[in-house]
Amino acid sequence: MARTLRTHLTDDLLDRIRHRAPGHDRDNTFAHDDLEDLRAAGYLTAFVPQRLGGAGLTLEEVAREQVRLAGAAPATALAVNMHLVVTGLAALLVERGDRAFEFVLTDAAAGEVFAFGNSEAGNDLVMFGSRTRAERQPDGGYRYFGTKIFTSLSPVWTRLATFGLDDGDPDDPRLVHGVVAREDGGATAKDDWDTLGMRATQSATTVLDGAYAPADRVYRRLPPGPSGDPFIFALFAVFEVLLAAVYTGIGRRALELGVAATRRRTSMKHDGRAYAQDPDIRWKVADAALVQDGAELQLFALARDVDEQVDHGARWFAQLVGLKVRATESARAVVDLAIRVSGGASYSTGSELARLYRDVLAGIFHPSDDESAHATVATSVLGPLQD
């Protein structure tokens, strides 16, 4: 039987967001107007269960919406992605019986905006180690001290999911994951986001100076290093799938723009015929379509596997990090091909393709990076490195 996939974002909403994207990129401003439109449309509660007043969408359904949103404004999609990752992993874990994350869903239903404060400069352990200090408090809560980078939604988040290392017991250090509230203080966002692309995300540096997570908002205390805890799987699954969705959306839009350009441009060499009739140009467009089709098929299939709890066994993490690498590299290839067939106009700073060219580059900086992903995949097929 055919499955019914629900949509949430209207074409009119996406058109408004697309119209505003060049201005936010040019002025290096946060897309407050986009976020308010998305909030009004109920999109910030896409993952919140219907019993709490949300849409209760699946990971595949949200991934499909993120592809559409990224086609309109990649930076807006990437920014809201962070809120969706936190709420998405919470929804996945709560659905599977972990009530420690219920507060994330109730907060999101009440209008709170979540961000991630995980990335740290020079920390190539990513989620398996931290330079941030987590200090246990007498009431069981924690205060965090450290610096986080790439904190998307910096101007607007009200709740920050973060973590740090509690090494108070040298024999049993723990990575402590919790949520801090902006209103409680102890977290400052720097005004330091001035980048090549993805400018409207405003992913500024966040300084934690005693930011406090109450005991009931500390949801994991894990040993450093890889972990089989369901939280780690949920985090990787939702993060990598939704990240891949954003870049797949960039590829889809670039292909649309490339096709339109080849139909619009005409050749004096070929008696005024459209470039869409030139065999060499057709080959390049076909190359882009082949890559884009593969990116979309793998993205939606793996998202569906997460929803349906398909058993990939020990290869789950290899599948997830592989999806991220293939999706971001595919998007870069499609954008490049679209520019090649669109002519010199695409080289103008005012060109949408030029903006996509800058935005898509950010994909190489997200975890898992190339080296980490290849190590994960190699271990999954060859076994661990021998001493």
Tab-separated table of C-alpha atoms in Angstrom:
chain	number	residue	atom	x	y	z
A	1	MET	CA	0.000	0.000	0.000
A	2	ALA	CA	1.203	3.532	-0.761
A	3	ARG	CA	2.335	5.502	2.286
A	4	THR	CA	0.918	8.961	2.892
A	5	LEU	CA	3.668	11.500	3.612
A	6	ARG	CA	2.496	14.689	5.300
A	7	THR	CA	3.786	18.137	4.303
A	8	HIS	CA	3.846	21.231	6.483
A	9	LEU	CA	5.396	24.133	4.578
A	10	THR	CA	3.237	25.879	1.983
A	11	ASP	CA	4.577	27.085	-1.343
A	12	ASP	CA	3.587	30.658	-0.428
A	13	LEU	CA	5.651	30.491	2.765
A	14	LEU	CA	8.652	29.123	0.904
A	15	ASP	CA	8.354	31.844	-1.747
A	16	ARG	CA	8.455	34.556	0.942
A	17	ILE	CA	11.501	32.960	2.533
A	18	ARG	CA	13.246	32.633	-0.850
A	19	HIS	CA	12.618	36.297	-1.590
A	20	ARG	CA	14.291	37.383	1.667
A	21	ALA	CA	17.335	35.110	1.469
A	22	PRO	CA	19.561	37.361	-0.705
A	23	GLY	CA	19.131	40.300	1.661
A	24	HIS	CA	20.066	38.328	4.774
A	25	ASP	CA	23.121	36.958	2.985
A	26	ARG	CA	24.179	40.375	1.712
A	27	ASP	CA	23.697	42.124	5.070
A	28	ASN	CA	24.966	39.232	7.231
A	29	THR	CA	21.800	39.306	9.340
A	30	PHE	CA	19.816	36.627	11.120
A	31	ALA	CA	16.568	35.643	9.407
A	32	HIS	CA	14.230	36.737	12.208
A	33	ASP	CA	11.364	37.139	9.750
A	34	ASP	CA	11.814	33.595	8.432
A	35	LEU	CA	11.852	32.154	11.936
A	36	GLU	CA	8.673	33.987	12.885
A	37	ASP	CA	6.925	32.731	9.746
A	38	LEU	CA	8.061	29.182	10.505
A	39	ARG	CA	6.937	29.517	14.110
A	40	ALA	CA	3.530	30.821	13.025
A	41	ALA	CA	3.198	27.873	10.656
A	42	GLY	CA	3.862	25.465	13.550
A	43	TYR	CA	7.085	24.190	11.995
A	44	LEU	CA	9.115	24.507	15.206
A	45	THR	CA	6.858	21.820	16.683
A	46	ALA	CA	7.119	19.509	13.674
A	47	PHE	CA	8.555	16.689	15.814
A	48	VAL	CA	6.448	17.380	18.913
A	49	PRO	CA	3.842	14.615	19.328
A	50	GLN	CA	0.248	15.464	18.575
A	51	ARG	CA	-0.664	14.706	22.203
A	52	LEU	CA	1.397	17.790	23.153
A	53	GLY	CA	-0.013	19.969	20.389
A	54	GLY	CA	2.659	19.408	17.722
A	55	ALA	CA	2.520	17.969	14.215
A	56	GLY	CA	4.083	14.630	15.180
A	57	LEU	CA	5.956	14.279	11.881
A	58	THR	CA	8.358	11.421	11.235
A	59	LEU	CA	12.057	11.882	10.502
A	60	GLU	CA	11.467	11.141	6.824
A	61	GLU	CA	8.676	13.721	6.644
A	62	VAL	CA	10.795	16.423	8.293
A	63	ALA	CA	13.766	15.536	6.076
A	64	ARG	CA	11.598	16.062	3.008
A	65	GLU	CA	10.449	19.441	4.349
A	66	GLN	CA	14.033	20.467	5.098
A	67	VAL	CA	14.978	19.713	1.494
A	68	ARG	CA	12.225	22.088	0.376
A	69	LEU	CA	13.163	24.772	2.906
A	70	ALA	CA	16.839	24.598	1.934
A	71	GLY	CA	15.862	25.056	-1.700
A	72	ALA	CA	14.344	28.382	-0.690
A	73	ALA	CA	16.969	29.570	1.825
A	74	PRO	CA	19.824	27.236	2.801
A	75	ALA	CA	20.950	29.317	5.783
A	76	THR	CA	17.450	29.464	7.237
A	77	ALA	CA	17.120	25.701	6.821
A	78	LEU	CA	20.492	25.064	8.447
A	79	ALA	CA	19.679	27.357	11.372
A	80	VAL	CA	16.295	25.809	12.136
A	81	ASN	CA	17.901	22.394	11.612
A	82	MET	CA	19.565	22.695	15.017
A	83	HIS	CA	16.229	23.195	16.787
A	84	LEU	CA	14.783	20.302	14.824
A	85	VAL	CA	17.703	18.026	15.716
A	86	VAL	CA	17.228	18.592	19.457
A	87	THR	CA	13.467	18.129	19.288
A	88	GLY	CA	13.794	15.255	16.827
A	89	LEU	CA	16.154	13.203	18.951
A	90	ALA	CA	13.925	13.883	21.964
A	91	ALA	CA	10.854	12.689	20.054
A	92	LEU	CA	12.659	9.557	18.890
A	93	LEU	CA	13.838	8.658	22.407
A	94	VAL	CA	10.530	9.471	24.120
A	95	GLU	CA	8.681	7.364	21.563
A	96	ARG	CA	11.006	4.480	22.460
A	97	GLY	CA	10.384	4.827	26.185
A	98	ASP	CA	13.033	7.303	27.414
A	99	ARG	CA	11.121	9.874	29.468
A	100	ALA	CA	14.255	11.885	30.345
A	101	PHE	CA	13.704	13.926	27.173
A	102	GLU	CA	10.009	14.688	27.664
A	103	PHE	CA	10.827	18.208	28.917
A	104	VAL	CA	12.391	19.090	25.532
A	105	LEU	CA	9.107	18.374	23.795
A	106	THR	CA	6.967	20.234	26.323
A	107	ASP	CA	9.317	23.224	26.166
A	108	ALA	CA	9.181	23.227	22.351
A	109	ALA	CA	5.393	23.030	22.493
A	110	ALA	CA	5.464	26.106	24.762
A	111	GLY	CA	7.493	28.064	22.183
A	112	GLU	CA	11.073	27.607	23.384
A	113	VAL	CA	13.790	27.598	20.693
A	114	PHE	CA	16.565	25.027	21.068
A	115	ALA	CA	20.145	25.271	19.830
A	116	PHE	CA	23.215	23.059	20.057
A	117	GLY	CA	26.260	24.113	22.051
A	118	ASN	CA	28.479	21.120	21.341
A	119	SER	CA	31.244	21.986	18.846
A	120	GLU	CA	34.578	23.178	20.235
A	121	ALA	CA	37.641	24.552	18.460
A	122	GLY	CA	40.341	21.909	18.220
A	123	ASN	CA	38.150	19.098	19.563
A	124	ASP	CA	38.330	16.372	16.933
A	125	LEU	CA	36.774	13.895	19.370
A	126	VAL	CA	33.503	15.799	18.760
A	127	MET	CA	30.889	14.097	20.980
A	128	PHE	CA	33.328	11.658	22.573
A	129	GLY	CA	35.358	14.229	24.511
A	130	SER	CA	35.072	17.839	25.625
A	131	ARG	CA	37.211	20.827	26.543
A	132	THR	CA	34.286	22.293	28.463
A	133	ARG	CA	34.269	21.786	32.237
A	134	ALA	CA	31.094	20.464	33.851
A	135	GLU	CA	30.965	21.131	37.592
A	136	ARG	CA	28.507	19.133	39.666
A	137	GLN	CA	26.410	21.209	42.071
A	138	PRO	CA	25.101	20.145	45.500
A	139	ASP	CA	21.558	19.835	44.114
A	140	GLY	CA	22.666	17.420	41.364
A	141	GLY	CA	22.640	20.017	38.614
A	142	TYR	CA	25.704	21.131	36.648
A	143	ARG	CA	27.409	24.381	35.703
A	144	TYR	CA	29.320	24.566	32.435
A	145	PHE	CA	32.524	26.510	31.756
A	146	GLY	CA	33.967	26.616	28.250
A	147	THR	CA	33.659	27.947	24.721
A	148	LYS	CA	31.446	26.480	22.001
A	149	ILE	CA	31.660	27.360	18.316
A	150	PHE	CA	29.160	27.257	15.444
A	151	THR	CA	26.133	27.852	17.675
A	152	SER	CA	23.423	28.350	15.071
A	153	LEU	CA	20.408	30.428	16.135
A	154	SER	CA	22.691	32.452	18.427
A	155	PRO	CA	20.477	35.579	18.482
A	156	VAL	CA	17.268	33.737	19.357
A	157	TRP	CA	17.779	30.468	21.177
A	158	THR	CA	16.161	30.204	24.585
A	159	ARG	CA	17.370	26.689	25.420
A	160	LEU	CA	20.870	25.349	24.717
A	161	ALA	CA	21.658	21.631	24.619
A	162	THR	CA	25.296	21.328	25.616
A	163	PHE	CA	27.817	19.072	27.326
A	164	GLY	CA	31.116	19.100	29.178
A	165	LEU	CA	33.528	16.876	31.094
A	166	ASP	CA	33.081	16.192	34.789
A	167	ASP	CA	36.484	14.914	35.938
A	168	GLY	CA	35.846	15.388	39.649
A	169	ASP	CA	36.438	11.663	40.059
A	170	PRO	CA	39.634	10.920	38.090
A	171	ASP	CA	38.767	7.228	38.105
A	172	ASP	CA	35.317	7.813	36.615
A	173	PRO	CA	35.212	10.922	34.359
A	174	ARG	CA	31.874	11.616	32.723
A	175	LEU	CA	30.601	13.608	29.753
A	176	VAL	CA	27.557	15.403	31.106
A	177	HIS	CA	24.793	16.320	28.663
A	178	GLY	CA	22.105	18.779	29.679
A	179	VAL	CA	20.048	21.826	28.731
A	180	VAL	CA	20.602	25.363	30.003
A	181	ALA	CA	18.151	28.253	29.780
A	182	ARG	CA	19.293	31.586	28.385
A	183	GLU	CA	17.207	33.457	30.957
A	184	ASP	CA	19.274	31.904	33.775
A	185	GLY	CA	22.485	33.583	32.582
A	186	GLY	CA	25.978	32.184	32.278
A	187	ALA	CA	25.947	32.009	28.460
A	188	THR	CA	27.112	34.830	26.172
A	189	ALA	CA	26.994	34.861	22.374
A	190	LYS	CA	29.795	36.758	20.663
A	191	ASP	CA	29.152	38.929	17.609
A	192	ASP	CA	31.736	37.100	15.477
A	193	TRP	CA	29.820	35.472	12.612
A	194	ASP	CA	31.138	36.889	9.331
A	195	THR	CA	31.633	33.994	6.955
A	196	LEU	CA	31.854	33.056	3.311
A	197	GLY	CA	28.394	31.506	3.231
A	198	MET	CA	25.474	30.368	5.404
A	199	ARG	CA	25.550	33.884	6.813
A	200	ALA	CA	21.948	34.086	8.014
A	201	THR	CA	22.477	31.194	10.447
A	202	GLN	CA	24.425	33.600	12.696
A	203	SER	CA	26.262	30.650	14.227
A	204	ALA	CA	28.276	32.721	16.689
A	205	THR	CA	30.702	31.567	19.358
A	206	THR	CA	29.085	30.915	22.745
A	207	VAL	CA	30.978	31.409	25.991
A	208	LEU	CA	29.708	29.348	28.915
A	209	ASP	CA	30.629	30.860	32.251
A	210	GLY	CA	28.621	28.951	34.812
A	211	ALA	CA	25.562	28.245	32.659
A	212	TYR	CA	23.360	26.018	34.817
A	213	ALA	CA	21.476	22.841	33.949
A	214	PRO	CA	19.149	21.680	36.756
A	215	ALA	CA	19.296	18.031	37.732
A	216	ASP	CA	16.061	17.237	35.902
A	217	ARG	CA	17.550	18.695	32.706
A	218	VAL	CA	20.732	16.644	32.822
A	219	TYR	CA	19.802	13.677	30.693
A	220	ARG	CA	23.071	11.760	30.279
A	221	ARG	CA	26.374	11.187	32.127
A	222	LEU	CA	28.465	9.010	29.810
A	223	PRO	CA	32.088	7.831	29.913
A	224	PRO	CA	34.350	9.590	27.386
A	225	GLY	CA	34.692	7.780	24.080
A	226	PRO	CA	32.258	5.951	21.805
A	227	SER	CA	29.087	4.764	23.481
A	228	GLY	CA	26.275	2.362	22.724
A	229	ASP	CA	23.805	4.532	24.640
A	230	PRO	CA	20.577	5.096	22.663
A	231	PHE	CA	21.059	8.861	23.081
A	232	ILE	CA	24.222	8.773	20.979
A	233	PHE	CA	22.478	6.820	18.231
A	234	ALA	CA	19.478	9.184	18.262
A	235	LEU	CA	21.765	12.213	18.098
A	236	PHE	CA	23.771	10.861	15.175
A	237	ALA	CA	20.696	9.603	13.332
A	238	VAL	CA	18.668	12.807	13.478
A	239	PHE	CA	21.656	15.148	13.066
A	240	GLU	CA	23.167	13.404	10.047
A	241	VAL	CA	19.850	12.821	8.279
A	242	LEU	CA	18.632	16.399	8.682
A	243	LEU	CA	22.027	17.839	7.805
A	244	ALA	CA	22.047	15.727	4.649
A	245	ALA	CA	18.553	17.034	3.900
A	246	VAL	CA	19.724	20.661	3.927
A	247	TYR	CA	22.525	20.019	1.456
A	248	THR	CA	20.341	17.796	-0.695
A	249	GLY	CA	17.936	20.729	-0.894
A	250	ILE	CA	20.760	22.948	-2.123
A	251	GLY	CA	21.523	20.414	-4.832
A	252	ARG	CA	17.872	20.224	-5.886
A	253	ARG	CA	17.639	23.998	-6.213
A	254	ALA	CA	20.936	24.250	-8.101
A	255	LEU	CA	19.719	21.667	-10.600
A	256	GLU	CA	16.494	23.656	-11.102
A	257	LEU	CA	18.491	26.830	-11.748
A	258	GLY	CA	20.857	25.049	-14.131
A	259	VAL	CA	17.998	23.586	-16.147
A	260	ALA	CA	16.290	26.984	-16.342
A	261	ALA	CA	19.518	28.619	-17.522
A	262	THR	CA	20.068	26.117	-20.329
A	263	ARG	CA	16.538	26.667	-21.569
A	264	ARG	CA	16.918	30.429	-21.395
A	265	ARG	CA	20.385	30.814	-22.935
A	266	THR	CA	20.745	30.611	-26.702
A	267	SER	CA	23.730	29.803	-28.894
A	268	MET	CA	24.882	31.910	-31.831
A	269	LYS	CA	27.042	28.973	-32.891
A	270	HIS	CA	23.932	26.806	-33.204
A	271	ASP	CA	21.653	29.285	-34.998
A	272	GLY	CA	19.994	30.653	-31.876
A	273	ARG	CA	18.931	27.326	-30.451
A	274	ALA	CA	18.682	26.956	-26.672
A	275	TYR	CA	21.680	25.495	-24.882
A	276	ALA	CA	19.309	22.764	-23.709
A	277	GLN	CA	19.686	21.352	-27.249
A	278	ASP	CA	23.496	21.276	-27.104
A	279	PRO	CA	24.710	17.658	-26.552
A	280	ASP	CA	27.640	18.757	-24.373
A	281	ILE	CA	25.409	20.860	-22.146
A	282	ARG	CA	22.822	18.098	-21.971
A	283	TRP	CA	25.550	15.712	-20.778
A	284	LYS	CA	26.483	18.033	-17.907
A	285	VAL	CA	22.857	18.533	-16.872
A	286	ALA	CA	22.325	14.774	-16.995
A	287	ASP	CA	25.406	14.301	-14.816
A	288	ALA	CA	23.942	16.704	-12.248
A	289	ALA	CA	20.558	14.944	-12.341
A	290	LEU	CA	22.193	11.529	-11.860
A	291	VAL	CA	24.009	12.773	-8.777
A	292	GLN	CA	20.950	14.543	-7.380
A	293	ASP	CA	18.657	11.541	-7.875
A	294	GLY	CA	21.082	9.354	-5.951
A	295	ALA	CA	21.332	11.878	-3.119
A	296	GLU	CA	17.566	12.116	-2.669
A	297	LEU	CA	16.944	8.383	-2.854
A	298	GLN	CA	19.533	7.517	-0.211
A	299	LEU	CA	18.444	10.341	2.117
A	300	PHE	CA	14.784	9.391	2.218
A	301	ALA	CA	15.506	5.670	2.398
A	302	LEU	CA	17.808	5.991	5.421
A	303	ALA	CA	15.424	8.401	7.181
A	304	ARG	CA	12.672	5.825	6.690
A	305	ASP	CA	14.936	3.134	8.115
A	306	VAL	CA	15.391	5.210	11.287
A	307	ASP	CA	11.613	5.671	11.586
A	308	GLU	CA	10.956	1.973	11.063
A	309	GLN	CA	13.825	0.832	13.324
A	310	VAL	CA	15.446	-1.227	10.580
A	311	ASP	CA	18.285	-3.343	11.937
A	312	HIS	CA	21.549	-2.255	10.305
A	313	GLY	CA	23.409	-3.684	13.261
A	314	ALA	CA	27.016	-2.590	13.640
A	315	ARG	CA	26.847	-0.696	10.332
A	316	TRP	CA	24.339	1.911	11.513
A	317	PHE	CA	26.934	4.584	12.276
A	318	ALA	CA	28.756	3.911	9.016
A	319	GLN	CA	25.468	4.373	7.169
A	320	LEU	CA	24.771	7.671	8.942
A	321	VAL	CA	28.189	9.297	8.572
A	322	GLY	CA	28.380	7.992	5.009
A	323	LEU	CA	25.071	9.672	4.225
A	324	LYS	CA	26.404	13.008	5.465
A	325	VAL	CA	29.599	12.807	3.396
A	326	ARG	CA	27.835	11.658	0.229
A	327	ALA	CA	25.073	14.260	0.571
A	328	THR	CA	27.407	17.217	1.080
A	329	GLU	CA	29.809	16.121	-1.660
A	330	SER	CA	26.913	15.439	-4.045
A	331	ALA	CA	25.507	18.901	-3.418
A	332	ARG	CA	28.875	20.489	-4.156
A	333	ALA	CA	29.104	18.534	-7.418
A	334	VAL	CA	25.597	19.505	-8.522
A	335	VAL	CA	26.146	23.201	-7.732
A	336	ASP	CA	29.422	23.141	-9.671
A	337	LEU	CA	27.767	21.543	-12.711
A	338	ALA	CA	24.857	24.003	-12.551
A	339	ILE	CA	27.290	26.920	-12.619
A	340	ARG	CA	29.171	25.402	-15.555
A	341	VAL	CA	26.033	25.278	-17.699
A	342	SER	CA	24.661	28.648	-16.558
A	343	GLY	CA	27.332	30.911	-17.998
A	344	GLY	CA	29.183	33.927	-16.656
A	345	ALA	CA	26.085	35.507	-15.105
A	346	SER	CA	26.263	32.917	-12.335
A	347	TYR	CA	29.637	34.374	-11.299
A	348	SER	CA	27.976	37.619	-10.206
A	349	THR	CA	27.635	38.100	-6.451
A	350	GLY	CA	23.944	38.791	-6.984
A	351	SER	CA	23.375	35.395	-8.595
A	352	GLU	CA	21.479	32.777	-6.599
A	353	LEU	CA	23.879	30.131	-7.867
A	354	ALA	CA	26.829	32.159	-6.570
A	355	ARG	CA	25.176	32.195	-3.141
A	356	LEU	CA	24.543	28.443	-3.287
A	357	TYR	CA	28.191	27.961	-4.279
A	358	ARG	CA	29.269	29.720	-1.095
A	359	ASP	CA	26.622	28.111	1.108
A	360	VAL	CA	27.327	24.553	-0.008
A	361	LEU	CA	30.972	24.809	1.051
A	362	ALA	CA	29.901	24.794	4.708
A	363	GLY	CA	29.060	21.111	4.335
A	364	ILE	CA	32.693	20.076	4.701
A	365	PHE	CA	32.904	21.561	8.209
A	366	HIS	CA	29.992	19.702	9.815
A	367	PRO	CA	30.564	16.471	11.697
A	368	SER	CA	31.270	13.856	10.741
A	369	ASP	CA	34.171	15.188	8.699
A	370	ASP	CA	35.837	13.236	5.909
A	371	GLU	CA	38.544	11.699	8.074
A	372	SER	CA	36.200	10.638	10.868
A	373	ALA	CA	33.625	9.229	8.448
A	374	HIS	CA	36.203	7.190	6.549
A	375	ALA	CA	37.578	5.809	9.812
A	376	THR	CA	34.073	4.787	10.896
A	377	VAL	CA	33.268	3.138	7.585
A	378	ALA	CA	36.647	1.370	7.432
A	379	THR	CA	36.114	-0.089	10.900
A	380	SER	CA	32.617	-1.269	9.952
A	381	VAL	CA	33.907	-3.295	6.992
A	382	LEU	CA	37.523	-4.109	7.965
A	383	GLY	CA	37.336	-4.249	11.730
A	384	PRO	CA	39.366	-2.080	14.132
A	385	LEU	CA	42.968	-1.114	13.532
A	386	GLN	CA	45.424	-3.575	15.052
A	387	ASP	CA	48.170	-2.425	17.409
